[in-house]
């Protein structure tokens, strides 16, 4: 994980970051990361987990997993 962190931190701008991410990840992986960020954003807005699942067309378990991950991130801030 440290190698990945250092690789991504050594990026001068958003365009270079996009190039690195496109080189590292498949289109499906990029799409999944974007969906997870959408889940985080909607959870932070106070949208219910069921509504998020409905809006994004994902399972409730996916949203619950996102909710747990977001809580862990906030606990470590």
N, CA, C and O atoms as a GROMACS GRO file, in nm:
protein
  308
    1UNK      N    1   0.083  -0.119   0.000
    1UNK     CA    2   0.000   0.000   0.000
    1UNK      C    3   0.087   0.125   0.000
    1UNK      O    4   0.053   0.225  -0.064
    2UNK      N    5   0.199   0.121   0.072
    2UNK     CA    6   0.287   0.239   0.078
    2UNK      C    7   0.338   0.279  -0.061
    2UNK      O    8   0.349   0.398  -0.091
    3UNK      N    9   0.369   0.180  -0.144
    3UNK     CA   10   0.416   0.211  -0.279
    3UNK      C   11   0.310   0.288  -0.357
    3UNK      O   12   0.340   0.385  -0.426
    4UNK      N   13   0.186   0.244  -0.344
    4UNK     CA   14   0.076   0.311  -0.414
    4UNK      C   15   0.058   0.453  -0.362
    4UNK      O   16   0.040   0.546  -0.441
    5UNK      N   17   0.063   0.471  -0.232
    5UNK     CA   18   0.048   0.603  -0.173
    5UNK      C   19   0.157   0.698  -0.224
    5UNK      O   20   0.128   0.810  -0.266
    6UNK      N   21   0.280   0.652  -0.219
    6UNK     CA   22   0.390   0.737  -0.265
    6UNK      C   23   0.380   0.767  -0.414
    6UNK      O   24   0.408   0.878  -0.458
    7UNK      N   25   0.339   0.667  -0.492
    7UNK     CA   26   0.323   0.686  -0.637
    7UNK      C   27   0.218   0.794  -0.666
    7UNK      O   28   0.240   0.881  -0.749
    8UNK      N   29   0.106   0.787  -0.596
    8UNK     CA   30   0.000   0.884  -0.621
    8UNK      C   31   0.032   1.021  -0.563
    8UNK      O   32  -0.004   1.123  -0.622
    9UNK      N   33   0.099   1.025  -0.449
    9UNK     CA   34   0.135   1.154  -0.391
    9UNK      C   35   0.238   1.229  -0.475
    9UNK      O   36   0.246   1.352  -0.469
   10UNK      N   37   0.315   1.156  -0.550
   10UNK     CA   38   0.417   1.218  -0.636
   10UNK      C   39   0.356   1.255  -0.772
   10UNK      O   40   0.405   1.215  -0.877
   11UNK      N   41   0.248   1.331  -0.764
   11UNK     CA   42   0.174   1.370  -0.884
   11UNK      C   43   0.157   1.522  -0.882
   11UNK      O   44   0.104   1.577  -0.786
   12UNK      N   45   0.201   1.590  -0.988
   12UNK     CA   46   0.202   1.736  -0.985
   12UNK      C   47   0.066   1.804  -1.001
   12UNK      O   48   0.046   1.915  -0.952
   13UNK      N   49  -0.029   1.738  -1.069
   13UNK     CA   50  -0.157   1.805  -1.094
   13UNK      C   51  -0.267   1.703  -1.126
   13UNK      O   52  -0.242   1.583  -1.134
   14UNK      N   53  -0.388   1.754  -1.143
   14UNK     CA   54  -0.504   1.667  -1.166
   14UNK      C   55  -0.492   1.588  -1.296
   14UNK      O   56  -0.532   1.472  -1.302
   15UNK      N   57  -0.438   1.649  -1.399
   15UNK     CA   58  -0.423   1.579  -1.527
   15UNK      C   59  -0.328   1.461  -1.513
   15UNK      O   60  -0.355   1.352  -1.565
   16UNK      N   61  -0.217   1.481  -1.444
   16UNK     CA   62  -0.122   1.373  -1.422
   16UNK      C   63  -0.184   1.264  -1.334
   16UNK      O   64  -0.159   1.145  -1.355
   17UNK      N   65  -0.264   1.303  -1.235
   17UNK     CA   66  -0.332   1.206  -1.150
   17UNK      C   67  -0.428   1.122  -1.233
   17UNK      O   68  -0.435   1.000  -1.216
   18UNK      N   69  -0.503   1.185  -1.322
   18UNK     CA   70  -0.596   1.112  -1.408
   18UNK      C   71  -0.521   1.011  -1.494
   18UNK      O   72  -0.568   0.898  -1.512
   19UNK      N   73  -0.407   1.051  -1.547
   19UNK     CA   74  -0.328   0.960  -1.630
   19UNK      C   75  -0.280   0.841  -1.547
   19UNK      O   76  -0.285   0.727  -1.594
   20UNK      N   77  -0.234   0.866  -1.426
   20UNK     CA   78  -0.188   0.757  -1.340
   20UNK      C   79  -0.303   0.661  -1.306
   20UNK      O   80  -0.287   0.540  -1.314
   21UNK      N   81  -0.418   0.717  -1.270
   21UNK     CA   82  -0.531   0.632  -1.235
   21UNK      C   83  -0.579   0.551  -1.354
   21UNK      O   84  -0.614   0.434  -1.339
   22UNK      N   85  -0.581   0.612  -1.472
   22UNK     CA   86  -0.622   0.539  -1.592
   22UNK      C   87  -0.523   0.428  -1.627
   22UNK      O   88  -0.563   0.325  -1.682
   23UNK      N   89  -0.397   0.448  -1.596
   23UNK     CA   90  -0.297   0.345  -1.621
   23UNK      C   91  -0.307   0.230  -1.520
   23UNK      O   92  -0.282   0.115  -1.554
   24UNK      N   93  -0.344   0.263  -1.397
   24UNK     CA   94  -0.350   0.163  -1.290
   24UNK      C   95  -0.480   0.083  -1.289
   24UNK      O   96  -0.479  -0.037  -1.259
   25UNK      N   97  -0.591   0.147  -1.321
   25UNK     CA   98  -0.723   0.089  -1.299
   25UNK      C   99  -0.794   0.058  -1.430
   25UNK      O  100  -0.774   0.125  -1.532
   26UNK      N  101  -0.878  -0.044  -1.427
   26UNK     CA  102  -0.964  -0.074  -1.541
   26UNK      C  103  -1.080   0.026  -1.540
   26UNK      O  104  -1.106   0.089  -1.438
   27UNK      N  105  -1.150   0.040  -1.652
   27UNK     CA  106  -1.269   0.127  -1.653
   27UNK      C  107  -1.372   0.086  -1.547
   27UNK      O  108  -1.435   0.173  -1.487
   28UNK      N  109  -1.389  -0.043  -1.524
   28UNK     CA  110  -1.484  -0.087  -1.421
   28UNK      C  111  -1.438  -0.046  -1.281
   28UNK      O  112  -1.520  -0.007  -1.199
   29UNK      N  113  -1.309  -0.054  -1.255
   29UNK     CA  114  -1.257  -0.013  -1.124
   29UNK      C  115  -1.275   0.136  -1.103
   29UNK      O  116  -1.309   0.180  -0.992
   30UNK      N  117  -1.253   0.214  -1.206
   30UNK     CA  118  -1.274   0.359  -1.198
   30UNK      C  119  -1.421   0.389  -1.171
   30UNK      O  120  -1.453   0.474  -1.088
   31UNK      N  121  -1.508   0.321  -1.242
   31UNK     CA  122  -1.652   0.340  -1.223
   31UNK      C  123  -1.694   0.304  -1.081
   31UNK      O  124  -1.774   0.374  -1.020
   32UNK      N  125  -1.639   0.195  -1.028
   32UNK     CA  126  -1.671   0.153  -0.892
   32UNK      C  127  -1.623   0.256  -0.790
   32UNK      O  128  -1.694   0.285  -0.694
   33UNK      N  129  -1.505   0.310  -0.810
   33UNK     CA  130  -1.455   0.414  -0.718
   33UNK      C  131  -1.544   0.537  -0.723
   33UNK      O  132  -1.574   0.597  -0.620
   34UNK      N  133  -1.587   0.575  -0.842
   34UNK     CA  134  -1.675   0.692  -0.855
   34UNK      C  135  -1.808   0.666  -0.785
   34UNK      O  136  -1.864   0.756  -0.722
   35UNK      N  137  -1.859   0.544  -0.797
   35UNK     CA  138  -1.985   0.509  -0.731
   35UNK      C  139  -1.969   0.515  -0.579
   35UNK      O  140  -2.058   0.563  -0.509
   36UNK      N  141  -1.856   0.467  -0.528
   36UNK     CA  142  -1.832   0.473  -0.384
   36UNK      C  143  -1.826   0.617  -0.335
   36UNK      O  144  -1.877   0.649  -0.228
   37UNK      N  145  -1.765   0.703  -0.414
   37UNK     CA  146  -1.761   0.845  -0.377
   37UNK      C  147  -1.900   0.906  -0.377
   37UNK      O  148  -1.932   0.991  -0.293
   38UNK      N  149  -1.984   0.863  -0.472
   38UNK     CA  150  -2.124   0.910  -0.474
   38UNK      C  151  -2.196   0.865  -0.348
   38UNK      O  152  -2.270   0.942  -0.288
   39UNK      N  153  -2.173   0.740  -0.307
   39UNK     CA  154  -2.235   0.689  -0.185
   39UNK      C  155  -2.190   0.772  -0.065
   39UNK      O  156  -2.273   0.812   0.017
   40UNK      N  157  -2.060   0.799  -0.055
   40UNK     CA  158  -2.010   0.883   0.055
   40UNK      C  159  -2.080   1.019   0.056
   40UNK      O  160  -2.126   1.065   0.160
   41UNK      N  161  -2.087   1.082  -0.060
   41UNK     CA  162  -2.146   1.216  -0.069
   41UNK      C  163  -2.293   1.214  -0.027
   41UNK      O  164  -2.337   1.301   0.048
   42UNK      N  165  -2.368   1.116  -0.074
   42UNK     CA  166  -2.510   1.108  -0.038
   42UNK      C  167  -2.529   1.078   0.110
   42UNK      O  168  -2.619   1.132   0.173
   43UNK      N  169  -2.444   0.992   0.165
   43UNK     CA  170  -2.452   0.964   0.309
   43UNK      C  171  -2.425   1.091   0.389
   43UNK      O  172  -2.494   1.118   0.487
   44UNK      N  173  -2.326   1.168   0.347
   44UNK     CA  174  -2.294   1.293   0.417
   44UNK      C  175  -2.406   1.395   0.406
   44UNK      O  176  -2.420   1.481   0.492
   45UNK      N  177  -2.486   1.386   0.299
   45UNK     CA  178  -2.602   1.476   0.283
   45UNK      C  179  -2.721   1.430   0.368
   45UNK      O  180  -2.821   1.500   0.379
   46UNK      N  181  -2.708   1.311   0.426
   46UNK     CA  182  -2.816   1.261   0.511
   46UNK      C  183  -2.920   1.178   0.437
   46UNK      O  184  -3.025   1.148   0.493
   47UNK      N  185  -2.892   1.139   0.313
   47UNK     CA  186  -2.985   1.056   0.237
   47UNK      C  187  -2.984   0.916   0.300
   47UNK      O  188  -2.879   0.865   0.338
   48UNK      N  189  -3.101   0.855   0.309
   48UNK     CA  190  -3.110   0.722   0.371
   48UNK      C  191  -3.040   0.617   0.283
   48UNK      O  192  -3.028   0.633   0.161
   49UNK      N  193  -2.995   0.511   0.348
   49UNK     CA  194  -2.926   0.406   0.275
   49UNK      C  195  -3.015   0.343   0.168
   49UNK      O  196  -2.969   0.314   0.058
   50UNK      N  197  -3.141   0.322   0.200
   50UNK     CA  198  -3.233   0.263   0.102
   50UNK      C  199  -3.252   0.355  -0.020
   50UNK      O  200  -3.257   0.309  -0.134
   51UNK      N  201  -3.261   0.484   0.007
   51UNK     CA  202  -3.277   0.580  -0.103
   51UNK      C  203  -3.152   0.585  -0.190
   51UNK      O  204  -3.161   0.594  -0.312
   52UNK      N  205  -3.036   0.578  -0.128
   52UNK     CA  206  -2.910   0.577  -0.204
   52UNK      C  207  -2.905   0.454  -0.293
   52UNK      O  208  -2.871   0.464  -0.411
   53UNK      N  209  -2.939   0.338  -0.237
   53UNK     CA  210  -2.939   0.214  -0.315
   53UNK      C  211  -3.032   0.228  -0.435
   53UNK      O  212  -2.998   0.187  -0.546
   54UNK      N  213  -3.148   0.286  -0.412
   54UNK     CA  214  -3.246   0.305  -0.519
   54UNK      C  215  -3.194   0.402  -0.624
   54UNK      O  216  -3.201   0.374  -0.744
   55UNK      N  217  -3.141   0.517  -0.581
   55UNK     CA  218  -3.092   0.620  -0.674
   55UNK      C  219  -2.977   0.569  -0.761
   55UNK      O  220  -2.972   0.597  -0.880
   56UNK      N  221  -2.886   0.493  -0.700
   56UNK     CA  222  -2.765   0.451  -0.772
   56UNK      C  223  -2.778   0.312  -0.835
   56UNK      O  224  -2.691   0.269  -0.910
   57UNK      N  225  -2.886   0.244  -0.804
   57UNK     CA  226  -2.906   0.111  -0.861
   57UNK      C  227  -2.808   0.008  -0.806
   57UNK      O  228  -2.761  -0.080  -0.879
   58UNK      N  229  -2.776   0.020  -0.677
   58UNK     CA  230  -2.686  -0.075  -0.612
   58UNK      C  231  -2.760  -0.143  -0.499
   58UNK      O  232  -2.867  -0.098  -0.458
   59UNK      N  233  -2.703  -0.250  -0.449
   59UNK     CA  234  -2.764  -0.321  -0.338
   59UNK      C  235  -2.747  -0.246  -0.207
   59UNK      O  236  -2.656  -0.166  -0.191
   60UNK      N  237  -2.837  -0.273  -0.114
   60UNK     CA  238  -2.830  -0.210   0.017
   60UNK      C  239  -2.700  -0.248   0.087
   60UNK      O  240  -2.645  -0.168   0.164
   61UNK      N  241  -2.649  -0.369   0.062
   61UNK     CA  242  -2.524  -0.412   0.125
   61UNK      C  243  -2.407  -0.325   0.079
   61UNK      O  244  -2.315  -0.298   0.156
   62UNK      N  245  -2.411  -0.283  -0.047
   62UNK     CA  246  -2.306  -0.196  -0.100
   62UNK      C  247  -2.307  -0.062  -0.029
   62UNK      O  248  -2.202  -0.008   0.006
   63UNK      N  249  -2.426  -0.009  -0.007
   63UNK     CA  250  -2.439   0.120   0.062
   63UNK      C  251  -2.398   0.105   0.209
   63UNK      O  252  -2.332   0.193   0.264
   64UNK      N  253  -2.437  -0.004   0.271
   64UNK     CA  254  -2.400  -0.028   0.411
   64UNK      C  255  -2.248  -0.038   0.424
   64UNK      O  256  -2.191   0.017   0.518
   65UNK      N  257  -2.185  -0.106   0.331
   65UNK     CA  258  -2.039  -0.116   0.331
   65UNK      C  259  -1.978   0.023   0.319
   65UNK      O  260  -1.881   0.056   0.388
   66UNK      N  261  -2.035   0.106   0.231
   66UNK     CA  262  -1.988   0.243   0.215
   66UNK      C  263  -2.007   0.324   0.342
   66UNK      O  264  -1.922   0.406   0.377
   67UNK      N  265  -2.118   0.302   0.410
   67UNK     CA  266  -2.146   0.373   0.534
   67UNK      C  267  -2.043   0.338   0.641
   67UNK      O  268  -1.995   0.425   0.714
   68UNK      N  269  -2.010   0.209   0.650
   68UNK     CA  270  -1.909   0.166   0.748
   68UNK      C  271  -1.773   0.226   0.716
   68UNK      O  272  -1.702   0.273   0.804
   69UNK      N  273  -1.737   0.224   0.587
   69UNK     CA  274  -1.608   0.279   0.545
   69UNK      C  275  -1.600   0.428   0.576
   69UNK      O  276  -1.497   0.476   0.624
   70UNK      N  277  -1.707   0.501   0.550
   70UNK     CA  278  -1.710   0.644   0.578
   70UNK      C  279  -1.697   0.670   0.728
   70UNK      O  280  -1.625   0.761   0.770
   71UNK      N  281  -1.765   0.590   0.808
   71UNK     CA  282  -1.755   0.604   0.954
   71UNK      C  283  -1.612   0.581   1.000
   71UNK      O  284  -1.561   0.656   1.084
   72UNK      N  285  -1.546   0.480   0.946
   72UNK     CA  286  -1.406   0.452   0.982
   72UNK      C  287  -1.317   0.569   0.944
   72UNK      O  288  -1.228   0.607   1.020
   73UNK      N  289  -1.339   0.627   0.828
   73UNK     CA  290  -1.260   0.743   0.786
   73UNK      C  291  -1.277   0.859   0.881
   73UNK      O  292  -1.180   0.925   0.920
   74UNK      N  293  -1.401   0.884   0.919
   74UNK     CA  294  -1.429   0.996   1.010
   74UNK      C  295  -1.373   0.970   1.149
   74UNK      O  296  -1.330   1.063   1.218
   75UNK      N  297  -1.374   0.844   1.191
   75UNK     CA  298  -1.319   0.810   1.323
   75UNK      C  299  -1.169   0.832   1.328
   75UNK      O  300  -1.113   0.852   1.436
   76UNK      N  301  -1.102   0.828   1.214
   76UNK     CA  302  -0.957   0.844   1.210
   76UNK      C  303  -0.913   0.988   1.177
   76UNK      O  304  -0.794   1.014   1.166
   77UNK      N  305  -1.007   1.078   1.162
   77UNK     CA  306  -0.972   1.218   1.132
   77UNK      C  307  -0.932   1.291   1.257
   77UNK      O  308  -0.899   1.410   1.252
   0.00000   0.00000   0.00000
